[in-house]
Each structure stands twice: as C-alpha cells, then as structure tokens.
Short mmCIF file of C-alpha atoms in Angstrom, two decimals:
data_model
loop_
_atom_site.label_atom_id
_atom_site.label_comp_id
_atom_site.label_asym_id
_atom_site.label_seq_id
_atom_site.Cartn_x
_atom_site.Cartn_y
_atom_site.Cartn_z
CA UNK A 1040 -20.27 69.26 2.74
CA UNK A 1041 -21.10 72.08 4.94
CA UNK A 1042 -21.74 71.46 8.43
CA UNK A 1043 -25.25 71.55 9.75
CA UNK A 1044 -27.51 71.84 12.81
CA UNK A 1045 -28.12 68.33 14.15
CA UNK A 1046 -24.91 67.09 12.35
CA UNK A 1047 -22.36 65.10 14.44
CA UNK A 1048 -19.61 67.75 15.60
CA UNK A 1049 -16.28 66.58 13.62
CA UNK A 1050 -13.75 64.84 15.76
CA UNK A 1051 -10.32 65.94 15.98
CA UNK A 1052 -7.29 65.59 18.05
CA UNK A 1053 -5.36 69.06 18.49
CA UNK A 1054 -2.53 70.92 20.56
CA UNK A 1055 -3.88 73.30 23.08
CA UNK A 1056 -2.68 75.30 25.79
CA UNK A 1057 -3.52 72.71 28.15
CA UNK A 1058 -2.08 69.66 26.17
CA UNK A 1059 -3.41 67.50 23.65
CA UNK A 1060 -7.14 67.23 23.32
CA UNK A 1061 -9.51 64.49 21.41
CA UNK A 1062 -12.51 66.51 21.14
CA UNK A 1063 -15.29 64.12 21.72
CA UNK A 1064 -13.24 62.64 24.60
CA UNK A 1065 -12.55 65.79 26.08
CA UNK A 1066 -16.42 66.68 25.75
CA UNK A 1067 -17.13 63.53 27.62
CA UNK A 1068 -21.09 63.22 28.55
CA UNK A 1069 -21.37 67.19 28.89
CA UNK A 1070 -21.99 70.32 26.69
CA UNK A 1071 -19.43 72.05 24.68
CA UNK A 1072 -18.78 75.43 23.54
CA UNK A 1073 -16.26 75.54 20.36
CA UNK A 1074 -15.59 79.24 19.52
CA UNK A 1075 -13.01 80.81 17.01
CA UNK A 1076 -11.36 84.21 17.17
CA UNK A 1077 -9.21 85.73 14.24
CA UNK A 1078 -5.77 86.73 15.59
CA UNK A 1079 -4.09 86.85 19.18
CA UNK A 1080 -2.91 89.77 20.61
CA UNK A 1081 -5.62 92.30 18.82
CA UNK A 1082 -7.97 94.40 20.86
CA UNK A 1083 -11.27 92.95 20.11
CA UNK A 1084 -10.16 89.27 20.56
CA UNK A 1085 -8.38 90.27 23.64
CA UNK A 1086 -11.67 91.62 25.23
CA UNK A 1087 -13.67 88.54 23.88
CA UNK A 1088 -11.58 86.21 25.35
CA UNK A 1089 -11.41 88.28 28.64
CA UNK A 1090 -15.16 88.33 28.97
CA UNK A 1091 -15.54 84.50 28.37
CA UNK A 1092 -12.85 83.89 31.31
CA UNK A 1093 -14.83 86.00 33.41
CA UNK A 1094 -17.92 83.67 32.93
CA UNK A 1095 -16.56 80.49 32.17
CA UNK A 1096 -17.21 79.03 35.99
CA UNK A 1097 -21.11 79.48 34.96
CA UNK A 1098 -20.64 77.09 32.35
CA UNK A 1099 -19.04 74.77 34.36
CA UNK A 1100 -21.61 74.82 36.83
CA UNK A 1101 -23.84 73.61 34.15
CA UNK A 1102 -21.51 71.05 32.98
CA UNK A 1103 -20.41 73.11 29.67
CA UNK A 1104 -16.85 72.81 28.78
CA UNK A 1105 -15.38 75.96 26.74
CA UNK A 1106 -12.77 75.60 24.06
CA UNK A 1107 -11.25 78.50 22.01
CA UNK A 1108 -9.37 78.17 18.71
CA UNK A 1109 -7.37 80.35 16.34
CA UNK A 1110 -4.95 79.77 13.50
CA UNK A 1111 -2.20 81.22 15.83
CA UNK A 1112 0.59 78.95 16.79
CA UNK A 1113 0.69 77.49 20.74
CA UNK A 1114 3.68 79.66 21.69
CA UNK A 1115 1.53 82.67 20.76
CA UNK A 1116 -1.43 81.57 22.64
CA UNK A 1117 0.44 80.98 25.76
CA UNK A 1118 2.01 84.62 25.70
CA UNK A 1119 -1.39 86.07 24.97
CA UNK A 1120 -3.33 84.31 27.80
CA UNK A 1121 -0.90 86.19 30.10
CA UNK A 1122 -1.72 89.46 28.33
CA UNK A 1123 -5.34 88.78 28.44
CA UNK A 1124 -5.25 88.07 32.01
CA UNK A 1125 -3.42 91.09 33.11
CA UNK A 1126 -5.34 93.47 30.65
CA UNK A 1127 -8.65 92.16 31.07
CA UNK A 1128 -8.42 91.37 35.19
CA UNK A 1129 -9.46 87.87 34.20
CA UNK A 1130 -8.20 84.32 34.38
CA UNK A 1131 -8.35 82.28 31.13
CA UNK A 1132 -9.31 78.92 32.44
CA UNK A 1133 -10.13 77.16 29.05
CA UNK A 1134 -7.83 75.53 26.59
CA UNK A 1135 -7.19 77.11 23.46
CA UNK A 1136 -6.36 75.22 20.11
CA UNK A 1137 -3.37 76.23 18.14
CA UNK A 1138 -4.38 75.44 14.66
CA UNK A 1139 -1.58 77.03 12.48
CA UNK A 1140 -2.27 74.51 9.82
CA UNK A 1141 -5.98 75.18 9.57
CA UNK A 1142 -7.27 71.69 10.01
CA UNK A 1143 -9.96 72.11 12.67
CA UNK A 1144 -10.85 75.46 11.13
CA UNK A 1145 -11.63 73.88 7.75
CA UNK A 1146 -13.68 70.83 9.48
CA UNK A 1147 -15.88 73.69 10.98
CA UNK A 1148 -15.76 75.86 8.01
CA UNK A 1149 -14.29 79.00 9.87
CA UNK A 1150 -12.33 79.99 7.12
CA UNK A 1151 -13.92 82.61 4.91
CA UNK A 1152 -13.51 81.34 1.08
CA UNK A 1153 -13.42 85.06 -0.03
CA UNK A 1154 -11.16 86.51 2.82
CA UNK A 1155 -7.89 88.12 1.96
CA UNK A 1156 -6.28 86.42 4.87
CA UNK A 1157 -6.82 82.95 6.32
CA UNK A 1158 -7.78 83.87 9.76
CA UNK A 1159 -10.78 82.17 11.29
CA UNK A 1160 -14.07 84.05 11.40
CA UNK A 1161 -15.60 84.39 14.55
CA UNK A 1162 -17.67 81.43 14.99
CA UNK A 1163 -19.29 79.86 18.26
CA UNK A 1164 -20.77 76.14 18.14
CA UNK A 1165 -22.76 74.47 20.83
CA UNK A 1166 -22.35 70.88 20.92
CA UNK A 1167 -24.75 68.60 22.93
CA UNK A 1168 -23.88 65.72 24.95
CA UNK A 1169 -24.77 63.39 21.79
CA UNK A 1170 -21.84 65.14 20.02
CA UNK A 1171 -24.47 66.79 17.59
CA UNK A 1172 -24.23 70.43 16.81
CA UNK A 1173 -27.09 72.29 18.34
CA UNK A 1174 -26.12 75.90 17.48
CA UNK A 1175 -24.07 77.79 15.08
CA UNK A 1176 -23.05 81.42 15.06
CA UNK A 1177 -20.76 83.16 12.63
CA UNK A 1178 -19.58 86.55 12.47
CA UNK A 1179 -17.31 88.43 10.16
CA UNK A 1180 -13.56 88.76 11.58
CA UNK A 1181 -14.24 92.72 11.76
CA UNK A 1182 -17.46 92.28 14.24
CA UNK A 1183 -16.84 91.69 17.79
CA UNK A 1184 -18.85 89.64 20.09
CA UNK A 1185 -20.34 90.22 23.48
CA UNK A 1186 -20.57 86.99 25.48
#
C-alpha cells in the first residue's frame, strides 16, 4: 500500500554518516525532513545538499531535524561530503543514509517503477512530532530542487 499524507512514517534503522539511526527514536519529539537524492558526486545533487547544509541551522532553531538518503554506499557519502563542503562553501551538518539495498527507499516509494535505473527520485517528506507524514513532494531525478 502506498504511503499517504497522515500515515505514520515508516520506522527503520539504517547506517548513516553519523552512525546507526532508528528513525523514530532519532526524530524524538520534534519535526523531521527526510529527503532523497539520486546519486552522490553529481552536479545538481551537490548543489542541493550544499544549499540544505547552509540552511540546516534555521531548521534546528525550529526543532526540525534533517536527514538525507540515497542508494549510494556509506563510503561514497563520506567522500562526497568533503566535496560538497569544498565546492559549495558549506558544512554538511546532517546525517546521510546509505541505502544500497534500497530498503528505506522502498518503504518511502522513492524508486520509480518505470525508471531504467534504481536510483532514488528526488523526494521530500516532512514528518510531524506525532511521526505522521505531513507533506510529500516528489520530483523526477532529472529535476533539481531549490530549498
């Protein structure tokens, strides 16, 4: 069954650039933004994550945690963070989920069924303190976002 507004956000445990995260525990009593990107080390994804890194402190002031995800492995994420920080004059200060087996991506319907590859589409989910989905946005992998 597809994830819908008002549904409880699926819980998961995943490896991130900041250690293992149990999503619901990590959210605690605050709000959360879970967003996906198609591929590490690509120009549009690099600018998107750089832009998010520059505004993450504004979210923190409002008790909102930010979590990124793609199907790339953890080592790729860690190397890419250095690249983002250098090229975007930013400091990536939020965890990135490594989901090479696509388990979390499938829970949140981030893999387009007609795509020729298995990359995640560009999705954004806002999760409330009650762990319910408050907003869902999905863009094709070919379309960048402006946070």
